[in-house]
Coordinates of C-alpha atoms in Angstrom, one line a residue:
Chain A
M996 CA 8.6 30.5 28.5
R997 CA 7.1 27.2 27.6
E998 CA 6.2 24.9 30.4
R999 CA 7.1 21.8 28.5
F1000 CA 7.6 20.4 25.1
V1001 CA 5.5 17.5 23.9
Y1002 CA 6.4 16.0 20.5
L1003 CA 3.3 14.4 18.9
D1004 CA 4.4 14.3 15.3
H1005 CA 6.3 11.0 15.0
A1006 CA 4.6 10.2 11.6
S1007 CA 6.6 13.2 10.4
T1008 CA 9.9 12.2 11.8
T1009 CA 11.4 10.7 15.0
P1010 CA 14.4 11.4 17.1
V1011 CA 17.5 9.2 16.5
R1012 CA 17.8 6.7 19.2
P1013 CA 21.0 7.1 21.3
E1014 CA 22.1 3.5 20.5
V1015 CA 21.6 4.3 16.8
L1016 CA 23.7 7.4 16.9
E1017 CA 26.4 5.5 18.8
A1018 CA 26.5 2.9 16.1
M1019 CA 26.8 5.5 13.4
L1020 CA 29.5 7.8 14.9
P1021 CA 32.6 5.7 14.2
Y1022 CA 31.8 5.7 10.5
F1023 CA 32.1 9.5 10.2
T1024 CA 35.6 10.0 11.5
Q1025 CA 37.4 6.7 12.1
K1026 CA 35.9 4.1 9.8
Y1027 CA 35.4 6.5 6.9
G1028 CA 36.5 4.1 4.1
N1029 CA 34.7 3.9 0.8
A1030 CA 32.9 0.6 0.8
S1031 CA 34.2 0.0 -2.8
S1032 CA 37.8 0.1 -1.7
L1033 CA 39.8 -3.0 -1.1
Y1034 CA 42.0 -1.9 1.9
S1035 CA 41.1 -2.5 5.5
I1036 CA 38.9 0.5 6.3
G1037 CA 37.1 0.1 3.0
R1038 CA 36.4 -3.5 3.8
E1039 CA 35.2 -2.5 7.2
S1040 CA 32.6 -0.1 5.7
K1041 CA 31.5 -2.8 3.3
K1042 CA 31.1 -5.3 6.2
A1043 CA 29.1 -2.8 8.2
M1044 CA 26.8 -2.1 5.2
E1045 CA 26.2 -5.8 4.6
E1046 CA 25.4 -6.3 8.3
A1047 CA 22.8 -3.5 8.0
R1048 CA 21.4 -5.2 4.9
I1049 CA 21.0 -8.4 6.8
K1050 CA 19.1 -6.6 9.6
V1051 CA 16.7 -4.9 7.1
A1052 CA 16.1 -8.2 5.3
A1053 CA 15.4 -9.9 8.7
A1054 CA 12.9 -7.3 9.6
L1055 CA 10.9 -7.8 6.4
G1056 CA 11.3 -11.6 6.0
A1057 CA 13.4 -11.0 2.9
Q1058 CA 16.8 -12.1 1.7
P1059 CA 19.7 -9.6 2.1
G1060 CA 20.3 -9.7 -1.7
E1061 CA 16.8 -8.3 -2.1
I1062 CA 17.5 -5.1 -0.2
Y1063 CA 18.8 -1.9 -1.9
F1064 CA 19.7 1.1 0.1
T1065 CA 18.4 4.5 -1.2
G1066 CA 18.6 8.1 -0.1
S1067 CA 15.1 8.2 1.2
G1068 CA 11.6 6.7 1.3
T1069 CA 10.6 9.0 -1.5
E1070 CA 13.5 7.8 -3.6
A1071 CA 12.5 4.2 -3.0
D1072 CA 8.9 5.0 -4.1
N1073 CA 10.1 6.7 -7.2
W1074 CA 12.4 3.9 -8.1
A1075 CA 9.9 1.1 -7.5
I1076 CA 7.2 2.8 -9.6
K1077 CA 9.2 4.3 -12.4
G1078 CA 11.5 1.2 -12.4
A1079 CA 8.7 -1.3 -12.7
A1080 CA 6.8 0.8 -15.2
Y1081 CA 9.7 1.3 -17.5
A1082 CA 11.1 -2.2 -17.3
N1083 CA 7.7 -3.7 -18.2
R1084 CA 6.6 -1.3 -20.8
K1085 CA 6.4 -4.2 -23.3
K1086 CA 3.8 -5.9 -21.2
G1087 CA 1.7 -2.8 -20.8
K1088 CA 1.2 0.8 -19.6
H1089 CA -1.4 0.5 -16.8
I1090 CA -0.7 1.2 -13.1
I1091 CA -3.2 0.8 -10.2
T1092 CA -2.8 2.8 -7.0
S1093 CA -5.1 4.5 -4.5
A1094 CA -6.4 8.0 -4.0
I1095 CA -4.8 8.3 -0.5
E1096 CA -1.2 7.5 -1.3
H1097 CA 1.6 9.8 -0.2
H1098 CA 2.7 12.4 -2.7
A1099 CA 5.9 10.4 -3.3
V1100 CA 3.7 7.8 -5.0
L1101 CA 0.9 10.0 -6.4
H1102 CA 3.1 12.6 -8.0
T1103 CA 5.3 9.8 -9.5
C1104 CA 2.2 8.2 -11.0
Q1105 CA 1.1 11.6 -12.4
Y1106 CA 4.5 12.0 -13.9
L1107 CA 4.1 8.6 -15.6
E1108 CA 0.7 9.6 -16.9
R1109 CA 2.5 12.5 -18.7
E1110 CA 4.9 9.8 -20.1
G1111 CA 2.0 7.9 -21.6
F1112 CA 1.1 5.5 -18.8
E1113 CA -2.5 5.1 -17.6
V1114 CA -3.2 5.1 -13.9
T1115 CA -6.2 4.0 -12.0
Y1116 CA -6.6 5.8 -8.6
L1117 CA -8.8 3.5 -6.5
P1118 CA -11.2 5.2 -4.1
V1119 CA -11.3 4.3 -0.4
N1120 CA -14.2 3.9 1.9
E1121 CA -15.1 6.4 4.7
K1122 CA -12.5 4.8 7.0
G1123 CA -9.8 5.1 4.3
L1124 CA -9.7 1.4 3.3
V1125 CA -9.0 0.2 -0.2
S1126 CA -11.2 -2.7 -1.2
P1127 CA -9.3 -5.8 -2.5
D1128 CA -12.3 -6.4 -4.8
D1129 CA -11.7 -3.0 -6.4
V1130 CA -8.1 -4.0 -6.9
R1131 CA -9.1 -7.2 -8.6
A1132 CA -11.7 -5.5 -10.8
A1133 CA -9.2 -2.8 -11.9
I1134 CA -6.6 -5.3 -13.1
R1135 CA -6.3 -5.3 -16.9
D1136 CA -4.2 -7.4 -19.3
D1137 CA -1.8 -4.5 -19.6
T1138 CA -1.5 -3.8 -15.9
V1139 CA 2.2 -3.7 -14.9
L1140 CA 2.1 -2.6 -11.3
I1141 CA -0.2 -2.3 -8.3
S1142 CA 1.0 0.2 -5.7
I1143 CA -1.0 0.5 -2.4
M1144 CA 0.5 1.9 0.8
F1145 CA 0.8 -0.3 3.8
A1146 CA -0.5 2.3 6.3
N1147 CA -1.6 5.8 5.7
N1148 CA 0.5 8.6 7.0
E1149 CA -2.4 10.9 7.9
I1150 CA -5.2 8.8 9.2
G1151 CA -3.2 5.7 10.1
T1152 CA -5.5 3.2 8.3
I1153 CA -3.7 -0.1 7.7
Q1154 CA -4.6 -1.6 4.3
P1155 CA -5.4 -5.3 3.6
I1156 CA -2.0 -5.8 2.2
A1157 CA -1.9 -9.6 2.3
E1158 CA -5.2 -9.9 0.4
I1159 CA -4.1 -7.4 -2.2
G1160 CA -0.7 -9.3 -2.5
K1161 CA -2.6 -12.5 -3.1
I1162 CA -4.7 -11.0 -5.8
A1163 CA -1.6 -9.5 -7.5
G1164 CA 0.2 -12.8 -7.3
E1165 CA -2.7 -14.7 -8.9
K1166 CA -2.9 -12.2 -11.7
G1167 CA 0.9 -12.0 -12.2
V1168 CA 1.1 -8.3 -11.6
Y1169 CA 3.9 -6.7 -9.5
F1170 CA 2.8 -5.4 -6.2
H1171 CA 4.6 -2.4 -4.6
T1172 CA 3.8 -1.1 -1.1
D1173 CA 4.9 2.2 0.4
A1174 CA 5.6 0.9 3.9
V1175 CA 7.2 4.1 5.2
Q1176 CA 4.7 4.5 8.0
A1177 CA 4.4 0.8 8.7
V1178 CA 7.9 -0.5 9.2
G1179 CA 8.6 -0.8 13.0
N1180 CA 4.9 -0.4 13.8
V1181 CA 3.3 -3.4 12.1
E1182 CA 4.4 -7.0 11.5
I1183 CA 5.6 -7.3 7.9
N1184 CA 6.5 -10.4 6.0
V1185 CA 7.1 -9.8 2.3
S1186 CA 6.9 -13.4 1.2
G1187 CA 3.8 -14.2 3.3
M1188 CA 2.1 -11.0 2.1
G1189 CA 2.9 -11.4 -1.6
I1190 CA 4.9 -8.1 -1.8
D1191 CA 7.2 -7.7 -4.7
L1192 CA 8.5 -4.2 -3.9
L1193 CA 8.5 -2.3 -0.6
S1194 CA 9.7 1.1 0.3
L1195 CA 10.9 2.2 3.8
S1196 CA 12.6 5.2 5.4
G1197 CA 15.0 5.3 8.3
H1198 CA 13.9 8.4 10.1
K1199 CA 10.4 7.1 10.7
F1200 CA 11.6 4.5 13.1
Y1201 CA 14.3 6.4 15.2
G1202 CA 17.0 6.1 12.5
P1203 CA 18.7 9.0 10.7
K1204 CA 17.2 11.1 7.9
G1205 CA 18.5 10.8 4.3
V1206 CA 18.5 7.0 4.1
G1207 CA 15.8 4.5 3.0
A1208 CA 15.6 1.1 1.3
L1209 CA 13.8 -0.6 -1.4
Y1210 CA 13.0 -4.3 -1.2
V1211 CA 13.0 -5.9 -4.6
R1212 CA 11.9 -9.5 -4.7
K1213 CA 14.4 -11.7 -6.5
G1214 CA 13.5 -12.0 -10.2
V1215 CA 11.3 -8.8 -10.3
K1216 CA 12.3 -6.7 -13.2
I1217 CA 12.9 -3.0 -12.6
T1218 CA 15.2 -0.5 -14.3
S1219 CA 18.2 0.9 -12.5
F1220 CA 17.6 4.2 -10.7
M1221 CA 21.0 5.9 -10.6
H1222 CA 23.5 5.3 -13.3
G1223 CA 27.2 5.5 -12.4
G1224 CA 29.4 3.2 -10.4
G1225 CA 28.7 -0.4 -9.5
Q1226 CA 27.2 0.2 -6.1
E1227 CA 24.1 -1.7 -5.0
R1228 CA 24.9 -4.3 -7.7
G1229 CA 24.9 -1.5 -10.3
R1230 CA 21.2 -0.7 -9.6
R1231 CA 21.7 2.4 -7.6
A1232 CA 25.0 4.0 -8.2
S1233 CA 26.7 6.5 -5.8
T1234 CA 29.0 6.1 -2.9
E1235 CA 27.1 4.5 -0.1
N1236 CA 26.2 6.6 2.9
I1237 CA 27.7 4.2 5.4
P1238 CA 27.0 6.0 8.7
A1239 CA 23.3 6.4 7.6
I1240 CA 23.0 2.8 6.4
V1241 CA 24.5 1.6 9.7
G1242 CA 22.1 3.8 11.6
L1243 CA 19.1 2.4 9.5
G1244 CA 20.2 -1.2 10.2
K1245 CA 20.5 -0.5 14.0
A1246 CA 17.2 1.3 14.1
I1247 CA 15.2 -1.3 12.2
E1248 CA 16.7 -4.0 14.4
L1249 CA 15.6 -2.2 17.6
A1250 CA 12.3 -1.2 16.2
T1251 CA 11.3 -4.8 15.3
L1252 CA 12.8 -6.2 18.5
D1253 CA 10.6 -4.4 20.9
M1254 CA 7.7 -3.7 18.6
E1255 CA 5.0 -5.6 20.5
E1256 CA 5.9 -4.0 23.9
R1257 CA 6.1 -0.5 22.3
N1258 CA 2.8 -1.0 20.5
Q1259 CA 0.9 -1.9 23.6
K1260 CA 2.1 1.4 25.2
L1261 CA 1.3 3.4 22.0
I1262 CA -2.1 1.9 21.7
A1263 CA -2.9 2.8 25.3
L1264 CA -1.8 6.5 24.6
R1265 CA -3.7 6.6 21.4
D1266 CA -7.0 5.1 22.6
R1267 CA -7.1 7.2 25.8
T1268 CA -6.5 10.3 23.6
I1269 CA -9.3 9.3 21.2
N1270 CA -11.8 8.4 24.0
E1271 CA -11.1 11.5 26.1
V1272 CA -11.2 14.0 23.3
L1273 CA -14.4 12.6 21.8
K1274 CA -15.9 12.7 25.3
R1275 CA -14.7 16.2 26.3
I1276 CA -15.0 18.2 23.1
P1277 CA -18.2 18.5 21.1
H1278 CA -18.4 18.6 17.3
V1279 CA -15.3 16.5 16.8
R1280 CA -14.9 13.4 14.6
L1281 CA -12.2 10.7 14.5
N1282 CA -10.8 10.2 11.0
G1283 CA -9.7 6.8 9.9
D1284 CA -10.6 3.3 11.2
R1285 CA -10.9 2.8 14.9
Q1286 CA -9.2 -0.6 15.0
R1287 CA -7.3 -0.9 11.8
R1288 CA -5.0 2.0 12.5
L1289 CA -1.3 2.5 13.3
P1290 CA -0.7 2.2 17.0
G1291 CA 0.5 5.8 17.5
N1292 CA -1.9 7.6 15.1
V1293 CA -4.8 9.9 16.1
N1294 CA -6.5 12.1 13.6
F1295 CA -9.5 14.4 14.5
S1296 CA -11.5 17.0 12.7
F1297 CA -12.7 19.8 14.9
E1298 CA -15.7 21.4 13.2
Y1299 CA -15.8 25.2 12.8
I1300 CA -12.1 25.8 13.2
E1301 CA -9.1 25.8 11.0
G1302 CA -6.1 23.5 11.5
E1303 CA -3.3 26.0 11.2
S1304 CA -4.7 28.2 13.9
L1305 CA -5.0 25.1 16.1
L1306 CA -1.3 24.1 15.4
L1307 CA -0.1 27.6 16.2
M1308 CA -1.9 27.6 19.5
L1309 CA -0.7 24.1 20.4
D1310 CA 2.8 25.2 19.5
M1311 CA 2.6 28.1 21.9
K1312 CA 1.8 25.5 24.6
G1313 CA 4.8 23.5 23.5
I1314 CA 2.9 20.8 21.7
A1315 CA 4.1 19.8 18.2
A1316 CA 1.4 18.3 15.9
S1317 CA 0.3 18.5 12.3
S1318 CA -2.8 19.2 10.3
G1319 CA -4.3 18.5 6.8
S1320 CA -5.6 22.0 6.4
A1321 CA -4.8 23.9 3.2
C1322 CA -2.8 26.4 5.1
T1323 CA -0.5 23.7 6.4
S1324 CA -0.3 21.8 3.2
G1325 CA 1.2 24.7 1.4
S1326 CA -1.7 24.8 -1.1
L1327 CA -5.2 26.0 -1.1
D1328 CA -6.8 22.6 -0.9
P1329 CA -7.0 20.5 2.3
S1330 CA -5.4 17.1 2.4
H1331 CA -6.3 14.7 -0.5
V1332 CA -6.6 11.9 2.1
L1333 CA -9.3 13.7 4.1
L1334 CA -11.2 14.6 0.9
A1335 CA -10.9 11.0 -0.3
I1336 CA -12.6 9.7 2.9
G1337 CA -15.5 12.0 2.1
L1338 CA -14.9 15.0 4.4
P1339 CA -16.3 18.3 3.3
H1340 CA -13.6 20.9 2.7
E1341 CA -14.5 22.9 5.8
V1342 CA -14.2 19.8 8.0
A1343 CA -11.0 18.7 6.4
H1344 CA -9.5 22.2 7.1
G1345 CA -10.1 21.6 10.8
S1346 CA -8.1 18.4 11.1
L1347 CA -5.4 17.6 13.7
R1348 CA -3.0 14.7 13.5
L1349 CA -1.3 13.6 16.7
T1350 CA 1.2 10.7 16.3
F1351 CA 2.7 9.2 19.4
G1352 CA 6.2 7.7 19.8
E1353 CA 8.1 5.7 22.3
E1354 CA 9.2 8.6 24.4
N1355 CA 5.6 9.8 25.0
T1356 CA 4.0 9.2 28.4
Q1357 CA 0.5 9.3 29.9
E1358 CA 1.6 12.6 31.4
D1359 CA 1.9 13.9 27.9
V1360 CA -1.7 12.9 27.2
D1361 CA -2.8 14.5 30.5
Y1362 CA -1.1 17.7 29.3
L1363 CA -2.7 17.6 25.9
L1364 CA -6.1 17.0 27.4
E1365 CA -5.5 19.9 29.7
V1366 CA -4.8 22.4 26.9
L1367 CA -6.6 21.2 23.8
P1368 CA -10.3 21.8 24.9
G1369 CA -9.5 25.4 25.8
I1370 CA -7.8 26.1 22.5
V1371 CA -10.6 24.6 20.5
E1372 CA -13.1 26.6 22.6
R1373 CA -11.1 29.8 22.0
L1374 CA -11.0 29.3 18.3
R1375 CA -14.6 28.4 18.1
A1376 CA -15.5 31.6 20.0
M1377 CA -13.7 33.5 17.3
S1378 CA -15.4 31.6 14.4
P1379 CA -18.4 33.0 12.6
L1380 CA -19.3 29.4 11.8
Y1381 CA -20.0 28.6 15.4
E1382 CA -22.3 30.2 17.8
E1383 CA -22.9 29.2 21.3
K1384 CA -26.4 29.8 22.5
E1385 CA -27.5 30.1 26.1
G1386 CA -26.8 26.9 28.0
S1387 CA -24.7 24.2 26.3
Q1388 CA -26.8 24.0 23.1
C1389 CA -24.7 24.8 20.1
T1390 CA -26.0 25.8 16.8
V1391 CA -24.3 26.4 13.5
K1392 CA -24.8 29.4 11.4
K1393 CA -24.5 28.7 7.7
Chain B
M1224 CA 7.3 31.8 9.2
Y1225 CA 5.1 34.6 10.7
S1226 CA 6.5 37.9 12.0
E1227 CA 6.3 38.7 15.7
K1228 CA 3.5 41.2 15.0
V1229 CA 1.4 38.6 13.2
M1230 CA 1.9 36.2 16.0
D1231 CA 0.9 38.9 18.5
H1232 CA -2.3 39.7 16.6
F1233 CA -3.0 36.0 16.3
M1234 CA -2.5 35.1 19.9
N1235 CA -4.0 38.4 21.3
P1236 CA -6.5 39.4 18.6
R1237 CA -8.0 42.9 19.1
N1238 CA -11.7 43.5 18.6
V1239 CA -13.0 39.9 18.5
G1240 CA -16.7 39.6 18.8
E1241 CA -19.9 41.0 17.5
I1242 CA -21.7 44.4 17.7
P1243 CA -25.4 43.6 18.1
D1244 CA -26.6 47.0 16.9
A1245 CA -24.0 47.4 14.2
Q1246 CA -24.8 49.8 11.3
G1247 CA -22.8 47.7 8.9
V1248 CA -22.1 43.9 8.8
G1249 CA -20.1 42.2 6.1
Q1250 CA -19.1 38.6 5.6
V1251 CA -16.6 37.4 3.0
G1252 CA -14.8 34.2 2.2
N1253 CA -15.9 30.6 1.9
P1254 CA -15.7 27.7 4.3
K1255 CA -14.4 25.6 1.3
C1256 CA -11.3 27.7 1.1
G1257 CA -10.8 27.5 4.8
D1258 CA -11.4 31.1 5.7
I1259 CA -14.4 33.3 6.5
M1260 CA -14.3 36.8 7.9
K1261 CA -17.3 38.6 9.4
M1262 CA -16.9 42.3 10.3
Y1263 CA -19.2 44.5 12.4
L1264 CA -19.1 48.3 12.3
K1265 CA -20.6 50.9 14.6
I1266 CA -20.7 54.1 12.6
E1267 CA -21.7 57.5 13.9
N1268 CA -21.8 60.6 11.7
G1269 CA -19.8 58.8 9.0
V1270 CA -17.1 57.8 11.5
I1271 CA -16.3 54.2 12.4
V1272 CA -16.5 54.4 16.2
D1273 CA -16.1 50.6 16.8
A1274 CA -15.3 47.5 14.8
K1275 CA -15.4 43.9 15.7
F1276 CA -14.8 40.7 13.8
K1277 CA -15.2 36.9 13.9
T1278 CA -12.9 34.8 11.7
F1279 CA -12.6 31.2 10.7
G1280 CA -9.2 30.7 9.3
C1281 CA -5.5 30.4 9.6
G1282 CA -3.1 32.5 11.7
A1283 CA -2.8 35.1 8.9
A1284 CA -6.5 35.4 8.5
V1285 CA -7.0 36.1 12.2
A1286 CA -4.1 38.5 12.4
T1287 CA -5.2 40.5 9.4
S1288 CA -8.8 40.7 10.8
S1289 CA -7.4 42.0 14.0
M1290 CA -5.1 44.6 12.3
A1291 CA -7.8 45.7 9.9
T1292 CA -10.3 46.4 12.7
E1293 CA -7.6 48.4 14.5
M1294 CA -6.8 50.4 11.4
I1295 CA -10.3 51.5 10.6
K1296 CA -11.4 52.5 14.1
G1297 CA -11.7 56.3 14.3
K1298 CA -11.6 56.7 10.5
T1299 CA -14.4 58.0 8.3
V1300 CA -16.0 55.4 6.0
E1301 CA -14.4 57.1 3.0
E1302 CA -11.0 56.8 4.6
A1303 CA -11.6 53.1 5.6
L1304 CA -12.6 52.3 2.0
K1305 CA -9.1 53.4 0.9
I1306 CA -7.3 50.8 3.1
T1307 CA -5.8 48.2 0.9
N1308 CA -4.8 44.6 1.6
K1309 CA -1.2 45.6 1.1
A1310 CA -1.5 48.3 3.9
V1311 CA -2.9 45.7 6.3
A1312 CA -0.1 43.3 5.5
E1313 CA 2.5 46.0 5.8
A1314 CA 1.1 47.1 9.2
L1315 CA 1.7 43.5 10.3
G1316 CA 5.3 43.5 9.2
G1317 CA 4.6 41.5 6.1
L1318 CA 3.0 38.1 5.4
P1319 CA 4.5 35.0 3.8
P1320 CA 3.7 35.1 0.0
I1321 CA 1.3 32.2 0.2
K1322 CA -0.6 34.0 2.9
M1323 CA -1.1 37.3 1.0
H1324 CA -4.6 36.2 -0.1
C1325 CA -5.6 36.3 3.5
S1326 CA -5.1 40.1 3.5
N1327 CA -7.5 40.4 0.6
L1328 CA -10.1 39.0 2.8
A1329 CA -9.6 41.8 5.4
E1330 CA -9.9 44.5 2.7
E1331 CA -13.0 42.9 1.3
A1332 CA -14.6 42.5 4.7
I1333 CA -14.2 46.2 5.4
K1334 CA -15.7 47.0 2.0
A1335 CA -18.6 44.5 2.5
A1336 CA -19.4 45.9 5.9
I1337 CA -19.4 49.5 4.6
S1338 CA -21.4 48.6 1.6
D1339 CA -24.0 47.1 4.0
Y1340 CA -24.0 50.4 5.9
F1341 CA -24.5 52.4 2.7
R1342 CA -27.4 50.1 1.7
K1343 CA -29.1 50.6 5.1
Q1344 CA -28.6 54.3 4.8
G1345 CA -30.1 54.4 1.4
I1346 CA -26.8 55.6 -0.1
P1347 CA -26.1 54.3 -3.6
T1348 CA -23.5 51.6 -3.6
D1349 CA -23.0 51.2 -7.3
H1350 CA -19.4 52.3 -7.1
L1351 CA -18.8 49.6 -4.4
E1352 CA -20.3 46.6 -6.1
D1353 CA -17.0 45.5 -7.7
L1354 CA -15.1 46.0 -4.5
A1355 CA -17.3 44.0 -2.3
C1356 CA -17.9 41.1 -4.6
G1357 CA -16.6 38.6 -2.1
R1358 CA -13.6 36.4 -2.9
R1359 CA -14.3 33.0 -4.3
C1360 CA -12.1 30.0 -3.8
D1361 CA -12.2 29.0 -7.4
D1362 CA -10.9 32.4 -8.5
I1363 CA -7.9 32.0 -6.3
H1364 CA -7.2 28.5 -7.5
K1365 CA -7.4 29.8 -11.1
A1366 CA -5.2 32.8 -10.3
R1367 CA -2.6 30.5 -8.8
E1368 CA -2.7 28.1 -11.8
D1369 CA -2.1 31.1 -14.1
D1370 CA 0.9 32.2 -12.1

C-alpha cells in the first residue's frame, strides 16, 4: 500500500476548508429557501447571498453591486468575453488576448472568430510574460476588449496587470482578466489596476466546485449571459446556488485574510523544491519566471522523458501532480503554454507541474525530493533519447 | 484509465535494455509526438531468441513495448511480422481509445527491427517497405482531424 499521499495539484483544485463546509451545510437542509421568495427562509437565503457578495467585493476592492455569481470560472470567462464582444459590436470586432490563456478564454475567442470577430493572440517572452508595449501596439480603433490572464495556471507567471489596465483605460478599451489562479494568492484591487471585468472560481481557493463570480465594473456594457428569471439583476438567470455561494464567500474571506502568512509558507516550499530539484537532477529546466510567479507554483521540464510516465510513477508513490505533455492534455500536442514560451515539443512533453497548498509541509517536499530523482533516473534509463556513459557524463543520442 | 495489465507492464516492464550484438535494430516514432521506441532483436536461425527495447513515451507506449517484446520472443521472424497492433493491445487487456496509436508504434518497431535484420542478411525487404515506414506525427494529426 501507499506510504503516504501528498497532494501537489492545488492549481487544479483544492480541498474545501472545514470552516467553509460548515458555513455551507445549513443551506442544504434547513435554510433551503429560494432567494427570490419573500417568506422567512427565502429572505434568509437572500441575506446569506448578499453577505457573500460583500465578501467577494471586499477581496477585490469592488462594490457588491459589481459582483455577479456564476456556475464556474469558465462561465465567468465566457460571459465576460462574449458579453463584452456582443454588447460592443457597434464599436468594433477586434479582441486582444494572449497565446497562453486558459482554454476557457482561448476557445471562447476562437468561437468569436467564427462569429466574425478578429482576435490578436499576443506572444509571450521565454518566461511567459506579456509585454504591455505589445498590448498598446495591438490596440486598434475597433478593439472592444483586452483579455489577459492575471496569473498563468501552468507556469505561474504573474502578468503586469496594472500596467495593461492603465493602457486599456487610456485607450478606452475594456480590460478583462481571468484571475482564477490569482485570487487568494495575489493582492488584487480592481480599481487600482484598471480592471473592468474579472473572473474567479471558488474551488481554486478552498471553496466548493461549481461556483464562480464575474466582477463587472459599474457602467461596463456586457450582454446578459443566461436568459430567464430576474436573478443577478436579470443578467444571469437561474435559481442561485446558495450553499455554493455561501461557501465561495467564506472561502474568499479566509483566503484574503491570511494570504500573506500563507504565501510566505508556500514560497518557502516552492523555492526549496526549485533549488533542490535543479541541484539534484541533471537536464532539468524551470519553466516560468523565477520571481514573478504564483507562490505555490513549480513547473519543470525533465529532458528525455515523457510527462505522463512521470505522473503515473509519482502516483504509485502517492504524489498527485500534473503535466503539460500531450498524453495528459488529451490531445497529441503538448501544452500550448509551454510551446508559447519556446520549448521544443520533446521538452514540453517532459513537463511536471507541482502546485503547493496550505496543507503541504516541508516533510512533503522531503518526500518528493526522496522519490523524484529515482523516478526520473528510471525513466531516463528506459529512454532511447538518453544514454549514460561511463562516469557521470551524459550524452544525448539524436 | 489503464487496465491492471497495462499498469503492470508499465511499472515492471519486461525486456528493457539493449542488445549490443543484435541482428536487428529498429527505431520508430518521433520526439515531437512524445514517443520513440527502439527495439533490439537477437535472431538465430530465423528465430527471435531475445528482444529488448528502450522507449520514450507515455504509460501505454512503455507497456506496449514491454508486451510486444514478450510476444515475439521464441517466434520466427515470419510469425513476428504477423503480430498486429490490435493483438498487442488485446494482450494488455485493451487500451483507452486515445492511446491506440501507441500500439501502432509497437507493431512498427517490430517490423523496423526485422527489416533491419533482413537488410543485414541480404534478404530483399521490398515487401516490408510499407510496413516499416515509421509513423509520423503529422500523419496522426491529420488522421485525427479527419475523424
